[in-house]
PDB file of C-alpha atoms in Angstrom:
ATOM      1  CA  UNK A   1      26.920 159.985 -39.439  1.00 46.00           C
ATOM      2  CA  UNK A   2      24.711 157.780 -41.613  1.00 49.00           C
ATOM      3  CA  UNK A   3      26.307 159.111 -44.803  1.00 52.00           C
ATOM      4  CA  UNK A   4      29.857 158.079 -43.844  1.00 61.00           C
ATOM      5  CA  UNK A   5      29.580 154.431 -45.000  1.00 61.00           C
ATOM      6  CA  UNK A   6      28.264 155.583 -48.385  1.00 66.00           C
ATOM      7  CA  UNK A   7      31.049 158.145 -48.744  1.00 71.00           C
ATOM      8  CA  UNK A   8      33.707 155.622 -47.766  1.00 69.00           C
ATOM      9  CA  UNK A   9      32.269 153.063 -50.167  1.00 71.00           C
ATOM     10  CA  UNK A  10      32.192 155.609 -52.993  1.00 68.00           C
ATOM     11  CA  UNK A  11      35.782 156.618 -52.188  1.00 64.00           C
ATOM     12  CA  UNK A  12      36.867 152.991 -52.183  1.00 69.00           C
ATOM     13  CA  UNK A  13      35.133 152.400 -55.534  1.00 66.00           C
ATOM     14  CA  UNK A  14      36.837 155.486 -56.961  1.00 65.00           C
ATOM     15  CA  UNK A  15      40.271 154.306 -55.814  1.00 67.00           C
ATOM     16  CA  UNK A  16      39.621 150.761 -57.086  1.00 67.00           C
ATOM     17  CA  UNK A  17      38.337 151.853 -60.498  1.00 62.00           C
ATOM     18  CA  UNK A  18      41.107 154.430 -60.771  1.00 60.00           C
ATOM     19  CA  UNK A  19      43.677 151.681 -60.329  1.00 64.00           C
ATOM     20  CA  UNK A  20      41.861 149.460 -62.799  1.00 61.00           C
ATOM     21  CA  UNK A  21      41.646 152.239 -65.405  1.00 60.00           C
ATOM     22  CA  UNK A  22      45.278 153.106 -64.780  1.00 60.00           C
ATOM     23  CA  UNK A  23      46.244 149.497 -65.379  1.00 60.00           C
ATOM     24  CA  UNK A  24      44.104 149.320 -68.515  1.00 58.00           C
ATOM     25  CA  UNK A  25      45.678 152.544 -69.743  1.00 58.00           C
ATOM     26  CA  UNK A  26      49.120 151.032 -69.290  1.00 56.00           C
ATOM     27  CA  UNK A  27      47.990 147.929 -71.184  1.00 55.00           C
ATOM     28  CA  UNK A  28      46.623 150.031 -74.058  1.00 60.00           C
ATOM     29  CA  UNK A  29      49.798 152.102 -74.137  1.00 61.00           C
ATOM     30  CA  UNK A  30      51.880 148.918 -74.150  1.00 61.00           C
ATOM     31  CA  UNK A  31      49.821 147.473 -77.002  1.00 62.00           C
ATOM     32  CA  UNK A  32      49.970 150.748 -78.935  1.00 66.00           C
ATOM     33  CA  UNK A  33      53.758 150.740 -79.020  1.00 66.00           C
ATOM     34  CA  UNK A  34      53.639 147.519 -81.043  1.00 63.00           C
ATOM     35  CA  UNK A  35      50.725 148.357 -83.364  1.00 71.00           C
ATOM     36  CA  UNK A  36      51.329 151.990 -84.283  1.00 70.00           C
ATOM     37  CA  UNK A  37      54.417 151.768 -86.482  1.00 77.00           C
ATOM     38  CA  UNK A  38      56.527 149.439 -88.583  1.00 80.00           C
ATOM     39  CA  UNK A  39      59.302 149.496 -85.999  1.00 80.00           C
ATOM     40  CA  UNK A  40      56.788 148.410 -83.360  1.00 80.00           C
ATOM     41  CA  UNK A  41      55.707 145.509 -85.571  1.00 79.00           C
ATOM     42  CA  UNK A  42      59.344 144.478 -86.035  1.00 81.00           C
ATOM     43  CA  UNK A  43      59.901 144.595 -82.275  1.00 81.00           C
ATOM     44  CA  UNK A  44      56.756 142.527 -81.652  1.00 80.00           C
ATOM     45  CA  UNK A  45      57.913 139.791 -84.024  1.00 81.00           C
ATOM     46  CA  UNK A  46      61.458 139.883 -82.637  1.00 84.00           C
ATOM     47  CA  UNK A  47      60.121 139.490 -79.095  1.00 84.00           C
ATOM     48  CA  UNK A  48      57.845 136.673 -80.240  1.00 83.00           C
ATOM     49  CA  UNK A  49      60.747 134.925 -81.948  1.00 85.00           C
ATOM     50  CA  UNK A  50      62.981 135.213 -78.887  1.00 88.00           C
ATOM     51  CA  UNK A  51      60.233 133.808 -76.662  1.00 87.00           C
ATOM     52  CA  UNK A  52      59.454 130.931 -79.003  1.00 86.00           C
ATOM     53  CA  UNK A  53      63.137 130.096 -79.414  1.00 88.00           C
ATOM     54  CA  UNK A  54      63.468 129.958 -75.618  1.00 89.00           C
ATOM     55  CA  UNK A  55      60.373 127.745 -75.378  1.00 87.00           C
ATOM     56  CA  UNK A  56      61.731 125.547 -78.150  1.00 87.00           C
ATOM     57  CA  UNK A  57      65.064 125.147 -76.378  1.00 88.00           C
ATOM     58  CA  UNK A  58      63.363 124.347 -73.061  1.00 88.00           C
ATOM     59  CA  UNK A  59      61.091 121.773 -74.664  1.00 87.00           C
ATOM     60  CA  UNK A  60      64.011 120.343 -76.606  1.00 87.00           C
ATOM     61  CA  UNK A  61      65.966 119.983 -73.377  1.00 89.00           C
ATOM     62  CA  UNK A  62      63.015 118.261 -71.689  1.00 86.00           C
ATOM     63  CA  UNK A  63      62.589 115.926 -74.652  1.00 87.00           C
ATOM     64  CA  UNK A  64      66.293 115.105 -74.487  1.00 89.00           C
ATOM     65  CA  UNK A  65      65.903 114.172 -70.819  1.00 89.00           C
ATOM     66  CA  UNK A  66      62.950 111.907 -71.638  1.00 87.00           C
ATOM     67  CA  UNK A  67      64.960 110.358 -74.447  1.00 90.00           C
ATOM     68  CA  UNK A  68      67.766 109.736 -71.968  1.00 91.00           C
ATOM     69  CA  UNK A  69      65.329 108.007 -69.603  1.00 90.00           C
ATOM     70  CA  UNK A  70      64.003 105.860 -72.454  1.00 91.00           C
ATOM     71  CA  UNK A  71      67.530 104.919 -73.446  1.00 92.00           C
ATOM     72  CA  UNK A  72      68.391 103.927 -69.875  1.00 92.00           C
ATOM     73  CA  UNK A  73      65.296 101.741 -69.705  1.00 92.00           C
ATOM     74  CA  UNK A  74      66.220 100.141 -73.011  1.00 92.00           C
ATOM     75  CA  UNK A  75      69.669  99.347 -71.640  1.00 93.00           C
ATOM     76  CA  UNK A  76      68.168  97.903 -68.455  1.00 93.00           C
ATOM     77  CA  UNK A  77      65.739  95.831 -70.508  1.00 92.00           C
ATOM     78  CA  UNK A  78      68.594  94.567 -72.674  1.00 93.00           C
ATOM     79  CA  UNK A  79      70.583  93.650 -69.570  1.00 94.00           C
ATOM     80  CA  UNK A  80      67.600  91.789 -68.109  1.00 93.00           C
ATOM     81  CA  UNK A  81      67.125  89.918 -71.375  1.00 94.00           C
ATOM     82  CA  UNK A  82      70.739  88.791 -71.312  1.00 94.00           C
ATOM     83  CA  UNK A  83      70.460  87.916 -67.614  1.00 93.00           C
ATOM     84  CA  UNK A  84      67.301  85.921 -68.283  1.00 93.00           C
ATOM     85  CA  UNK A  85      69.063  83.938 -70.983  1.00 94.00           C
ATOM     86  CA  UNK A  86      71.801  83.025 -68.531  1.00 94.00           C
ATOM     87  CA  UNK A  87      69.254  82.171 -65.828  1.00 93.00           C
ATOM     88  CA  UNK A  88      67.386  79.915 -68.229  1.00 93.00           C
ATOM     89  CA  UNK A  89      70.614  78.073 -69.004  1.00 93.00           C
ATOM     90  CA  UNK A  90      71.424  77.742 -65.296  1.00 93.00           C
ATOM     91  CA  UNK A  91      67.889  76.608 -64.528  1.00 92.00           C
ATOM     92  CA  UNK A  92      68.177  74.011 -67.280  1.00 93.00           C
ATOM     93  CA  UNK A  93      71.494  72.856 -65.817  1.00 93.00           C
ATOM     94  CA  UNK A  94      70.048  72.611 -62.314  1.00 92.00           C
ATOM     95  CA  UNK A  95      67.108  70.639 -63.646  1.00 91.00           C
ATOM     96  CA  UNK A  96      69.430  68.265 -65.515  1.00 92.00           C
ATOM     97  CA  UNK A  97      71.653  67.673 -62.462  1.00 92.00           C
ATOM     98  CA  UNK A  98      68.616  67.167 -60.235  1.00 91.00           C
ATOM     99  CA  UNK A  99      67.338  64.601 -62.676  1.00 91.00           C
ATOM    100  CA  UNK A 100      70.721  62.835 -62.646  1.00 91.00           C
ATOM    101  CA  UNK A 101      70.899  62.886 -58.851  1.00 90.00           C
ATOM    102  CA  UNK A 102      67.415  61.454 -58.632  1.00 89.00           C
ATOM    103  CA  UNK A 103      68.454  58.595 -60.930  1.00 90.00           C
ATOM    104  CA  UNK A 104      71.590  58.009 -58.848  1.00 89.00           C
ATOM    105  CA  UNK A 105      69.585  58.197 -55.634  1.00 89.00           C
ATOM    106  CA  UNK A 106      71.751  61.011 -54.279  1.00 91.00           C
ATOM    107  CA  UNK A 107      69.234  62.885 -52.175  1.00 91.00           C
ATOM    108  CA  UNK A 108      71.645  65.562 -50.953  1.00 92.00           C
ATOM    109  CA  UNK A 109      72.722  66.460 -54.472  1.00 90.00           C
ATOM    110  CA  UNK A 110      69.104  66.372 -55.574  1.00 91.00           C
ATOM    111  CA  UNK A 111      68.120  68.814 -52.828  1.00 92.00           C
ATOM    112  CA  UNK A 112      71.022  71.101 -53.768  1.00 93.00           C
ATOM    113  CA  UNK A 113      70.083  71.147 -57.434  1.00 92.00           C
ATOM    114  CA  UNK A 114      66.420  71.635 -56.566  1.00 92.00           C
ATOM    115  CA  UNK A 115      67.257  74.676 -54.423  1.00 93.00           C
ATOM    116  CA  UNK A 116      69.368  76.130 -57.264  1.00 92.00           C
ATOM    117  CA  UNK A 117      66.517  75.555 -59.700  1.00 92.00           C
ATOM    118  CA  UNK A 118      64.116  77.349 -57.363  1.00 93.00           C
ATOM    119  CA  UNK A 119      66.562  80.257 -56.945  1.00 93.00           C
ATOM    120  CA  UNK A 120      67.022  80.599 -60.688  1.00 92.00           C
ATOM    121  CA  UNK A 121      63.281  80.376 -61.333  1.00 93.00           C
ATOM    122  CA  UNK A 122      62.562  83.056 -58.737  1.00 93.00           C
ATOM    123  CA  UNK A 123      65.093  85.384 -60.334  1.00 93.00           C
ATOM    124  CA  UNK A 124      63.638  84.646 -63.780  1.00 93.00           C
ATOM    125  CA  UNK A 125      60.190  85.548 -62.504  1.00 94.00           C
ATOM    126  CA  UNK A 126      61.506  88.826 -61.103  1.00 94.00           C
ATOM    127  CA  UNK A 127      63.311  89.596 -64.360  1.00 93.00           C
ATOM    128  CA  UNK A 128      60.201  88.903 -66.399  1.00 93.00           C
ATOM    129  CA  UNK A 129      58.088  91.187 -64.174  1.00 94.00           C
ATOM    130  CA  UNK A 130      60.673  93.934 -64.491  1.00 93.00           C
ATOM    131  CA  UNK A 131      60.907  93.383 -68.232  1.00 93.00           C
ATOM    132  CA  UNK A 132      57.150  93.733 -68.546  1.00 93.00           C
ATOM    133  CA  UNK A 133      57.147  96.936 -66.515  1.00 93.00           C
ATOM    134  CA  UNK A 134      60.069  98.361 -68.473  1.00 92.00           C
ATOM    135  CA  UNK A 135      58.390  97.528 -71.785  1.00 92.00           C
ATOM    136  CA  UNK A 136      55.189  99.290 -70.716  1.00 92.00           C
ATOM    137  CA  UNK A 137      57.071 102.351 -69.461  1.00 91.00           C
ATOM    138  CA  UNK A 138      59.177 102.494 -72.587  1.00 90.00           C
ATOM    139  CA  UNK A 139      56.047 102.262 -74.724  1.00 91.00           C
ATOM    140  CA  UNK A 140      54.437 105.151 -72.797  1.00 91.00           C
ATOM    141  CA  UNK A 141      57.561 107.276 -73.025  1.00 90.00           C
ATOM    142  CA  UNK A 142      57.897 106.571 -76.733  1.00 89.00           C
ATOM    143  CA  UNK A 143      54.255 107.569 -77.309  1.00 90.00           C
ATOM    144  CA  UNK A 144      54.860 110.766 -75.354  1.00 87.00           C
ATOM    145  CA  UNK A 145      58.021 111.363 -77.349  1.00 87.00           C
ATOM    146  CA  UNK A 146      55.993 111.290 -80.553  1.00 88.00           C
ATOM    147  CA  UNK A 147      53.814 114.093 -79.182  1.00 88.00           C
ATOM    148  CA  UNK A 148      56.844 116.052 -78.000  1.00 87.00           C
ATOM    149  CA  UNK A 149      58.586 115.650 -81.333  1.00 89.00           C
ATOM    150  CA  UNK A 150      55.442 116.766 -83.164  1.00 89.00           C
ATOM    151  CA  UNK A 151      55.248 119.834 -80.926  1.00 88.00           C
ATOM    152  CA  UNK A 152      58.923 120.535 -81.495  1.00 88.00           C
ATOM    153  CA  UNK A 153      58.397 120.251 -85.240  1.00 90.00           C
ATOM    154  CA  UNK A 154      55.479 122.691 -85.090  1.00 89.00           C
ATOM    155  CA  UNK A 155      57.441 125.145 -82.961  1.00 87.00           C
ATOM    156  CA  UNK A 156      60.414 124.881 -85.294  1.00 88.00           C
ATOM    157  CA  UNK A 157      58.195 125.547 -88.313  1.00 90.00           C
ATOM    158  CA  UNK A 158      56.565 128.490 -86.515  1.00 86.00           C
ATOM    159  CA  UNK A 159      59.920 130.020 -85.599  1.00 87.00           C
ATOM    160  CA  UNK A 160      61.149 129.587 -89.153  1.00 88.00           C
ATOM    161  CA  UNK A 161      57.983 131.255 -90.509  1.00 88.00           C
ATOM    162  CA  UNK A 162      58.245 134.326 -88.257  1.00 85.00           C
ATOM    163  CA  UNK A 163      60.590 136.331 -90.546  1.00 88.00           C
ATOM    164  CA  UNK A 164      58.209 135.880 -93.477  1.00 87.00           C
ATOM    165  CA  UNK A 165      55.221 136.694 -91.275  1.00 83.00           C
ATOM    166  CA  UNK A 166      57.001 139.787 -89.988  1.00 82.00           C
ATOM    167  CA  UNK A 167      57.630 141.021 -93.521  1.00 86.00           C
ATOM    168  CA  UNK A 168      54.031 140.240 -94.466  1.00 84.00           C
ATOM    169  CA  UNK A 169      52.661 142.033 -91.402  1.00 81.00           C
ATOM    170  CA  UNK A 170      54.763 145.119 -92.114  1.00 82.00           C
ATOM    171  CA  UNK A 171      53.621 145.130 -95.745  1.00 84.00           C
ATOM    172  CA  UNK A 172      49.975 144.755 -94.686  1.00 80.00           C
ATOM    173  CA  UNK A 173      50.350 147.582 -92.169  1.00 76.00           C
ATOM    174  CA  UNK A 174      51.947 149.949 -94.681  1.00 80.00           C
ATOM    175  CA  UNK A 175      49.489 149.139 -97.471  1.00 81.00           C
ATOM    176  CA  UNK A 176      46.461 149.412 -95.165  1.00 79.00           C
ATOM    177  CA  UNK A 177      47.699 152.732 -93.808  1.00 78.00           C
ATOM    178  CA  UNK A 178      48.240 154.088 -97.317  1.00 77.00           C
ATOM    179  CA  UNK A 179      44.771 152.914 -98.395  1.00 80.00           C
ATOM    180  CA  UNK A 180      43.227 154.665 -95.387  1.00 79.00           C
ATOM    181  CA  UNK A 181      45.106 157.856 -96.210  1.00 78.00           C
ATOM    182  CA  UNK A 182      43.971 157.693 -99.845  1.00 75.00           C
ATOM    183  CA  UNK A 183      40.370 157.076 -98.801  1.00 79.00           C
ATOM    184  CA  UNK A 184      40.542 160.060 -96.462  1.00 73.00           C
ATOM    185  CA  UNK A 185      41.810 162.190 -99.304  1.00 73.00           C
ATOM    186  CA  UNK A 186      39.006 160.977-101.559  1.00 73.00           C
ATOM    187  CA  UNK A 187      36.461 161.805 -98.862  1.00 72.00           C
ATOM    188  CA  UNK A 188      37.939 165.277 -98.498  1.00 65.00           C
ATOM    189  CA  UNK A 189      39.298 164.660 -95.035  1.00 58.00           C
ATOM    190  CA  UNK A 190      42.414 166.854 -94.992  1.00 56.00           C
ATOM    191  CA  UNK A 191      44.336 168.660 -92.348  1.00 55.00           C
ATOM    192  CA  UNK A 192      45.420 172.254 -92.749  1.00 51.00           C
ATOM    193  CA  UNK A 193      48.910 171.023 -93.549  1.00 51.00           C
ATOM    194  CA  UNK A 194      47.608 168.856 -96.362  1.00 52.00           C
ATOM    195  CA  UNK A 195      45.641 171.613 -98.154  1.00 57.00           C
ATOM    196  CA  UNK A 196      47.209 172.720-101.409  1.00 62.00           C
ATOM    197  CA  UNK A 197      47.820 176.339-102.551  1.00 70.00           C
ATOM    198  CA  UNK A 198      44.904 176.262-105.000  1.00 66.00           C
ATOM    199  CA  UNK A 199      42.403 175.448-102.266  1.00 67.00           C
ATOM    200  CA  UNK A 200      43.889 178.251-100.155  1.00 68.00           C
ATOM    201  CA  UNK A 201      43.549 180.739-103.036  1.00 74.00           C
ATOM    202  CA  UNK A 202      39.928 179.737-103.666  1.00 73.00           C
ATOM    203  CA  UNK A 203      39.121 180.000 -99.985  1.00 77.00           C
ATOM    204  CA  UNK A 204      40.659 183.485 -99.832  1.00 76.00           C
ATOM    205  CA  UNK A 205      38.698 184.553-102.912  1.00 80.00           C
ATOM    206  CA  UNK A 206      35.474 183.391-101.310  1.00 80.00           C
ATOM    207  CA  UNK A 207      36.301 185.345 -98.199  1.00 80.00           C
ATOM    208  CA  UNK A 208      37.103 188.493-100.170  1.00 81.00           C
ATOM    209  CA  UNK A 209      33.898 188.140-102.226  1.00 84.00           C
ATOM    210  CA  UNK A 210      31.827 187.884 -99.084  1.00 81.00           C
ATOM    211  CA  UNK A 211      33.611 190.910 -97.636  1.00 79.00           C
ATOM    212  CA  UNK A 212      32.992 192.857-100.868  1.00 78.00           C
ATOM    213  CA  UNK A 213      29.257 192.136-100.649  1.00 77.00           C
ATOM    214  CA  UNK A 214      29.187 193.372 -97.081  1.00 74.00           C
ATOM    215  CA  UNK A 215      31.070 196.588 -97.923  1.00 74.00           C
ATOM    216  CA  UNK A 216      28.768 197.154-100.915  1.00 68.00           C
ATOM    217  CA  UNK A 217      25.729 196.924 -98.658  1.00 67.00           C
ATOM    218  CA  UNK A 218      27.365 199.196 -96.128  1.00 64.00           C
ATOM    219  CA  UNK A 219      28.185 201.716 -98.907  1.00 61.00           C
ATOM    220  CA  UNK A 220      24.447 201.961 -99.703  1.00 57.00           C
ATOM    221  CA  UNK A 221      23.758 203.182 -96.189  1.00 57.00           C
ATOM    222  CA  UNK A 222      26.510 205.840 -96.186  1.00 58.00           C
ATOM    223  CA  UNK A 223      25.342 209.310 -94.981  1.00 61.00           C
ATOM    224  CA  UNK A 224      27.382 211.183 -97.578  1.00 66.00           C
ATOM    225  CA  UNK A 225      25.930 209.025-100.358  1.00 64.00           C
ATOM    226  CA  UNK A 226      22.435 209.657 -99.093  1.00 68.00           C
ATOM    227  CA  UNK A 227      23.082 213.429 -98.950  1.00 71.00           C
ATOM    228  CA  UNK A 228      24.322 213.393-102.537  1.00 75.00           C
ATOM    229  CA  UNK A 229      21.262 211.403-103.598  1.00 71.00           C
ATOM    230  CA  UNK A 230      18.927 213.884-101.933  1.00 72.00           C
ATOM    231  CA  UNK A 231      20.759 216.906-103.455  1.00 76.00           C
ATOM    232  CA  UNK A 232      20.505 215.391-106.947  1.00 74.00           C
ATOM    233  CA  UNK A 233      16.791 214.777-106.413  1.00 74.00           C
ATOM    234  CA  UNK A 234      16.365 218.386-105.258  1.00 72.00           C
ATOM    235  CA  UNK A 235      18.112 219.773-108.276  1.00 71.00           C
ATOM    236  CA  UNK A 236      16.022 217.617-110.573  1.00 68.00           C
ATOM    237  CA  UNK A 237      12.813 218.802-108.897  1.00 67.00           C
ATOM    238  CA  UNK A 238      13.901 222.436-109.111  1.00 65.00           C
ATOM    239  CA  UNK A 239      14.674 222.099-112.833  1.00 63.00           C
ATOM    240  CA  UNK A 240      11.241 220.589-113.372  1.00 65.00           C
ATOM    241  CA  UNK A 241       9.547 223.474-111.624  1.00 70.00           C
ATOM    242  CA  UNK A 242      11.386 226.069-113.744  1.00 69.00           C
ATOM    243  CA  UNK A 243      10.462 224.179-116.919  1.00 69.00           C
ATOM    244  CA  UNK A 244       6.787 224.070-115.948  1.00 75.00           C
ATOM    245  CA  UNK A 245       6.728 227.737-115.057  1.00 76.00           C
ATOM    246  CA  UNK A 246       8.348 228.777-118.314  1.00 75.00           C
ATOM    247  CA  UNK A 247       5.874 226.690-120.346  1.00 73.00           C
ATOM    248  CA  UNK A 248       2.959 228.296-118.520  1.00 79.00           C
ATOM    249  CA  UNK A 249       4.362 231.804-119.082  1.00 79.00           C
ATOM    250  CA  UNK A 250       4.803 231.215-122.805  1.00 76.00           C
ATOM    251  CA  UNK A 251       1.260 229.908-123.057  1.00 77.00           C
ATOM    252  CA  UNK A 252      -0.124 232.921-121.213  1.00 80.00           C
ATOM    253  CA  UNK A 253       1.835 235.324-123.424  1.00 80.00           C
ATOM    254  CA  UNK A 254       0.518 233.686-126.575  1.00 77.00           C
ATOM    255  CA  UNK A 255      -3.023 233.859-125.280  1.00 77.00           C
ATOM    256  CA  UNK A 256      -2.607 237.578-124.469  1.00 78.00           C
ATOM    257  CA  UNK A 257      -1.315 238.382-127.942  1.00 74.00           C
ATOM    258  CA  UNK A 258      -4.110 236.453-129.659  1.00 72.00           C
ATOM    259  CA  UNK A 259      -6.985 238.077-127.736  1.00 69.00           C
ATOM    260  CA  UNK A 260      -7.181 241.577-129.625  1.00 69.00           C
ATOM    261  CA  UNK A 261      -7.125 239.911-133.053  1.00 64.00           C
ATOM    262  CA  UNK A 262      -9.951 237.625-132.126  1.00 67.00           C
ATOM    263  CA  UNK A 263     -12.011 240.540-130.829  1.00 67.00           C
ATOM    264  CA  UNK A 264     -11.505 242.509-134.093  1.00 67.00           C
ATOM    265  CA  UNK A 265     -12.500 239.569-136.180  1.00 66.00           C
ATOM    266  CA  UNK A 266     -15.631 239.152-134.154  1.00 65.00           C
ATOM    267  CA  UNK A 267     -16.619 242.770-134.690  1.00 65.00           C
ATOM    268  CA  UNK A 268     -16.195 242.549-138.434  1.00 65.00           C
ATOM    269  CA  UNK A 269     -18.309 239.484-138.562  1.00 62.00           C
ATOM    270  CA  UNK A 270     -21.039 241.223-136.634  1.00 58.00           C
ATOM    271  CA  UNK A 271     -20.981 244.437-138.841  1.00 56.00           C
ATOM    272  CA  UNK A 272     -21.303 242.618-142.097  1.00 53.00           C
ATOM    273  CA  UNK A 273     -24.345 240.873-140.890  1.00 50.00           C
ATOM    274  CA  UNK A 274     -26.259 244.138-140.147  1.00 51.00           C
ATOM    275  CA  UNK A 275     -25.824 245.495-143.732  1.00 51.00           C
ATOM    276  CA  UNK A 276     -27.789 242.679-145.363  1.00 51.00           C
ATOM    277  CA  UNK A 277     -31.192 243.700-146.803  1.00 48.00           C
ATOM    278  CA  UNK A 278     -34.161 242.431-144.998  1.00 49.00           C
ATOM    279  CA  UNK A 279     -36.456 240.144-147.003  1.00 38.00           C
TER     280      UNK A 279
END
């Protein structure tokens, strides 16, 4: 019972890591389809271009909306400027009439003109506050627009450079692959399909030579060959024995024939010595 938590934990780890490895395998397979061939490279750049064009259009649309907001604020600011000009004229008129009424001693008219002046001044104050706020907002939007336009310019340049980059990437891929293949050939790394007929002939000759050496060694241990060798040695030994015997017989015969002559010569030598006179 104590081993169950460990088993369950190990099983959970196996399932978790299996999913992770499966996901990583899918990622590697997805990446491989773009990096393993020229068509994959083309597809990668086409996908990149489509995505960047979409991003460019979205940003362009957002920038257009901001530009529309800026334009509306400019129009409002222009309207307020025109309104302020009219209010300043009206305020000046109210001030002039109030001054005239004061000179004439017409208090009711003076109060009326004073109230108009106050109303105009209040509206002028409101217009100036709104103008200030609009100017600040417009300035912020215009500064942001500079950043957006710069980003749009960069994106546009990037999109326009993608065809050239795609061609360059394909050329780099092909040239690098060819260089690797040539280096493998120089290092002698060849597959069986890449071996030429000459190398096959030389390899077969080496195999046959090795087989010939083995058969030559095996031929030296053949029973029939050994029997022939022993028979030849026996015949040679037998011929030697006959030769020796014949030489010995001839020598013995010569010695037998020479023995009586030697004895007779010895006798004659002895007889002639007895006939000498004694001194």
